[in-house]
Amino acid sequence: MTRIFTFPALTTALTLALAAAALADDEYNVSNSLTLTGQPLGMHGVDPVSMFEAEKPEMGNATFTSAHDGVDYYFASQAAKATFEADPTAHLPQFGGFCAFGVYVGKKLDGDVRYADIVDDKLYLFVNEEIFKKYLEDKETVIQGAHAKWADIHHTPVGSL
């Protein structure tokens, strides 16, 4: 049987798909494009488990994709994917992957895995080297302040901050 989609049905499906991606853009630091599953990509394709277990961040592979809360994450291996799926929140960066210092000052800035810190088994990302150095001057204040501020900006669109 041949199925013909009408324009309104196609428009509705497209709107729903884009709405999920738009929500993820505001809640999580995601890439501008969608993955093969139609969801946005988190951590710019870097394997979140590698941030804890490898000597340096590893690029993930779309072959090993896992979704969490409307965002796809890529992994370097099936084992890393399984580790993530056993406890996703233990491996995801704080503040949806936005820069922790940015959150501290009330902004949602890109988080870059090259400028990262793990404190109390939590991953924090930073936008660049200069901001990372600023954070290192008083880690505790920045982390505490960012956690306090996150509740206020978590659901606020990036463009409204």
mmCIF file of C-alpha atoms in Angstrom:
data_model
loop_
_atom_site.group_PDB
_atom_site.id
_atom_site.type_symbol
_atom_site.label_atom_id
_atom_site.label_comp_id
_atom_site.label_asym_id
_atom_site.label_seq_id
_atom_site.Cartn_x
_atom_site.Cartn_y
_atom_site.Cartn_z
ATOM 1 C CA MET A 1 0.000 0.000 0.000
ATOM 2 C CA THR A 2 1.332 3.410 -0.933
ATOM 3 C CA ARG A 3 1.055 6.081 1.693
ATOM 4 C CA ILE A 4 0.756 9.706 0.655
ATOM 5 C CA PHE A 5 1.548 12.383 3.182
ATOM 6 C CA THR A 6 -0.394 15.580 2.923
ATOM 7 C CA PHE A 7 1.267 18.938 3.315
ATOM 8 C CA PRO A 8 -0.401 19.615 6.710
ATOM 9 C CA ALA A 9 0.751 16.244 8.055
ATOM 10 C CA LEU A 10 4.289 16.826 6.835
ATOM 11 C CA THR A 11 4.310 20.349 8.252
ATOM 12 C CA THR A 12 3.111 19.103 11.648
ATOM 13 C CA ALA A 13 5.759 16.370 11.777
ATOM 14 C CA LEU A 14 8.506 18.819 10.849
ATOM 15 C CA THR A 15 7.311 21.349 13.431
ATOM 16 C CA LEU A 16 7.344 18.734 16.199
ATOM 17 C CA ALA A 17 10.831 17.574 15.262
ATOM 18 C CA LEU A 18 12.189 21.106 15.203
ATOM 19 C CA ALA A 19 10.438 22.006 18.466
ATOM 20 C CA ALA A 20 12.299 19.210 20.266
ATOM 21 C CA ALA A 21 15.580 20.425 18.791
ATOM 22 C CA ALA A 22 14.804 24.022 19.751
ATOM 23 C CA LEU A 23 14.080 22.972 23.345
ATOM 24 C CA ALA A 24 17.360 21.087 23.509
ATOM 25 C CA ASP A 25 19.174 24.194 22.244
ATOM 26 C CA ASP A 26 17.952 26.122 25.265
ATOM 27 C CA GLU A 27 18.447 23.403 27.871
ATOM 28 C CA TYR A 28 21.656 21.872 26.547
ATOM 29 C CA ASN A 29 24.719 23.093 24.700
ATOM 30 C CA VAL A 30 24.220 21.257 21.406
ATOM 31 C CA SER A 31 25.549 21.445 17.860
ATOM 32 C CA ASN A 32 23.511 23.437 15.362
ATOM 33 C CA SER A 33 22.723 20.430 13.188
ATOM 34 C CA LEU A 34 20.774 17.263 13.902
ATOM 35 C CA THR A 35 22.027 13.689 14.055
ATOM 36 C CA LEU A 36 20.681 10.830 11.942
ATOM 37 C CA THR A 37 18.034 10.229 14.610
ATOM 38 C CA GLY A 38 16.767 13.793 14.217
ATOM 39 C CA GLN A 39 18.030 14.931 17.618
ATOM 40 C CA PRO A 40 20.733 17.518 18.351
ATOM 41 C CA LEU A 41 24.266 16.389 19.171
ATOM 42 C CA GLY A 42 25.706 17.011 22.626
ATOM 43 C CA MET A 43 29.310 17.788 23.514
ATOM 44 C CA HIS A 44 30.164 18.469 19.862
ATOM 45 C CA GLY A 45 30.455 14.715 19.298
ATOM 46 C CA VAL A 46 33.048 14.125 22.013
ATOM 47 C CA ASP A 47 32.581 10.942 24.050
ATOM 48 C CA PRO A 48 31.481 12.085 27.549
ATOM 49 C CA VAL A 49 32.783 8.899 29.180
ATOM 50 C CA SER A 50 36.258 9.621 27.805
ATOM 51 C CA MET A 51 36.330 12.813 29.850
ATOM 52 C CA PHE A 52 36.485 10.621 32.965
ATOM 53 C CA GLU A 53 38.294 7.524 31.751
ATOM 54 C CA ALA A 54 40.747 8.500 28.995
ATOM 55 C CA GLU A 55 43.921 10.574 29.108
ATOM 56 C CA LYS A 56 42.324 13.104 26.778
ATOM 57 C CA PRO A 57 38.856 13.616 25.299
ATOM 58 C CA GLU A 58 38.039 11.202 22.489
ATOM 59 C CA MET A 59 35.806 11.906 19.531
ATOM 60 C CA GLY A 60 32.765 9.707 19.495
ATOM 61 C CA ASN A 61 31.438 7.757 16.539
ATOM 62 C CA ALA A 62 27.836 7.891 15.297
ATOM 63 C CA THR A 63 27.897 4.074 15.291
ATOM 64 C CA PHE A 64 27.783 4.276 19.083
ATOM 65 C CA THR A 65 24.986 6.761 19.719
ATOM 66 C CA SER A 66 22.913 7.058 22.861
ATOM 67 C CA ALA A 67 20.138 9.538 23.536
ATOM 68 C CA HIS A 68 19.483 11.234 26.839
ATOM 69 C CA ASP A 69 16.759 13.811 27.419
ATOM 70 C CA GLY A 70 16.356 14.595 23.713
ATOM 71 C CA VAL A 71 20.079 14.918 22.955
ATOM 72 C CA ASP A 72 22.287 12.368 21.170
ATOM 73 C CA TYR A 73 25.778 11.618 22.416
ATOM 74 C CA TYR A 74 28.465 9.788 20.457
ATOM 75 C CA PHE A 75 30.881 7.311 22.024
ATOM 76 C CA ALA A 76 34.273 5.972 21.011
ATOM 77 C CA SER A 77 33.265 2.364 21.714
ATOM 78 C CA GLN A 78 30.356 0.108 22.621
ATOM 79 C CA ALA A 79 31.847 -0.218 26.121
ATOM 80 C CA ALA A 80 31.799 3.571 26.616
ATOM 81 C CA LYS A 81 28.205 3.709 25.391
ATOM 82 C CA ALA A 82 27.216 0.967 27.857
ATOM 83 C CA THR A 83 28.971 2.794 30.705
ATOM 84 C CA PHE A 84 27.053 5.959 29.851
ATOM 85 C CA GLU A 85 23.709 4.176 29.565
ATOM 86 C CA ALA A 86 24.182 2.635 33.016
ATOM 87 C CA ASP A 87 24.311 6.140 34.572
ATOM 88 C CA PRO A 88 24.029 9.020 32.070
ATOM 89 C CA THR A 89 23.992 11.856 34.593
ATOM 90 C CA ALA A 90 27.295 10.686 36.096
ATOM 91 C CA HIS A 91 29.041 11.369 32.773
ATOM 92 C CA LEU A 92 27.310 14.449 31.428
ATOM 93 C CA PRO A 93 28.755 17.901 31.981
ATOM 94 C CA GLN A 94 27.097 20.150 34.496
ATOM 95 C CA PHE A 95 24.799 22.955 33.311
ATOM 96 C CA GLY A 96 23.802 21.129 30.143
ATOM 97 C CA GLY A 97 27.341 21.435 28.791
ATOM 98 C CA PHE A 98 27.381 25.219 28.899
ATOM 99 C CA CYS A 99 30.437 27.004 30.262
ATOM 100 C CA ALA A 100 30.381 26.864 34.072
ATOM 101 C CA PHE A 101 31.888 30.346 34.386
ATOM 102 C CA GLY A 102 29.308 31.668 31.921
ATOM 103 C CA VAL A 103 26.526 30.222 34.077
ATOM 104 C CA TYR A 104 28.178 31.801 37.117
ATOM 105 C CA VAL A 105 27.731 35.216 35.458
ATOM 106 C CA GLY A 106 24.238 34.406 34.160
ATOM 107 C CA LYS A 107 25.042 33.432 30.558
ATOM 108 C CA LYS A 108 24.911 30.257 28.504
ATOM 109 C CA LEU A 109 28.244 30.143 26.680
ATOM 110 C CA ASP A 110 29.681 27.260 24.677
ATOM 111 C CA GLY A 111 31.480 24.615 26.721
ATOM 112 C CA ASP A 112 34.717 23.341 25.193
ATOM 113 C CA VAL A 113 36.128 19.954 26.255
ATOM 114 C CA ARG A 114 39.678 21.294 25.889
ATOM 115 C CA TYR A 115 38.981 23.473 28.946
ATOM 116 C CA ALA A 116 37.414 21.120 31.444
ATOM 117 C CA ASP A 117 37.678 20.235 35.085
ATOM 118 C CA ILE A 118 36.315 17.363 37.138
ATOM 119 C CA VAL A 119 35.462 18.310 40.711
ATOM 120 C CA ASP A 120 33.767 15.839 43.060
ATOM 121 C CA ASP A 121 33.149 13.515 40.077
ATOM 122 C CA LYS A 122 31.305 16.255 38.181
ATOM 123 C CA LEU A 123 32.408 17.528 34.785
ATOM 124 C CA TYR A 124 32.607 21.273 34.205
ATOM 125 C CA LEU A 125 33.328 22.791 30.791
ATOM 126 C CA PHE A 126 34.599 26.280 29.986
ATOM 127 C CA VAL A 127 34.430 28.447 26.886
ATOM 128 C CA ASN A 128 38.157 29.160 26.414
ATOM 129 C CA GLU A 129 41.572 29.197 28.073
ATOM 130 C CA GLU A 130 41.247 32.714 29.460
ATOM 131 C CA ILE A 131 37.966 31.936 31.220
ATOM 132 C CA PHE A 132 39.342 28.605 32.436
ATOM 133 C CA LYS A 133 42.292 30.398 34.056
ATOM 134 C CA LYS A 134 39.882 32.867 35.674
ATOM 135 C CA TYR A 135 37.885 29.924 37.069
ATOM 136 C CA LEU A 136 41.054 28.328 38.484
ATOM 137 C CA GLU A 137 41.619 31.445 40.635
ATOM 138 C CA ASP A 138 38.590 30.562 42.779
ATOM 139 C CA LYS A 139 37.025 27.255 41.734
ATOM 140 C CA GLU A 140 34.771 26.871 44.758
ATOM 141 C CA THR A 141 33.132 30.281 44.375
ATOM 142 C CA VAL A 142 32.540 29.781 40.655
ATOM 143 C CA ILE A 143 31.084 26.296 41.066
ATOM 144 C CA GLN A 144 28.837 27.252 43.984
ATOM 145 C CA GLY A 145 27.718 30.433 42.242
ATOM 146 C CA ALA A 146 27.009 28.603 38.983
ATOM 147 C CA HIS A 147 24.901 25.984 40.747
ATOM 148 C CA ALA A 148 22.933 28.742 42.472
ATOM 149 C CA LYS A 149 22.414 30.654 39.203
ATOM 150 C CA TRP A 150 21.535 27.586 37.067
ATOM 151 C CA ALA A 151 18.082 27.212 38.588
ATOM 152 C CA ASP A 152 17.240 30.730 37.371
ATOM 153 C CA ILE A 153 18.570 30.369 33.819
ATOM 154 C CA HIS A 154 18.178 26.641 33.075
ATOM 155 C CA HIS A 155 14.918 27.079 31.147
ATOM 156 C CA THR A 156 15.721 30.529 29.754
ATOM 157 C CA PRO A 157 16.443 30.677 26.023
ATOM 158 C CA VAL A 158 20.067 31.452 25.205
ATOM 159 C CA GLY A 159 19.080 34.614 23.298
ATOM 160 C CA SER A 160 17.209 35.991 26.309
ATOM 161 C CA LEU A 161 20.218 36.074 28.636
#
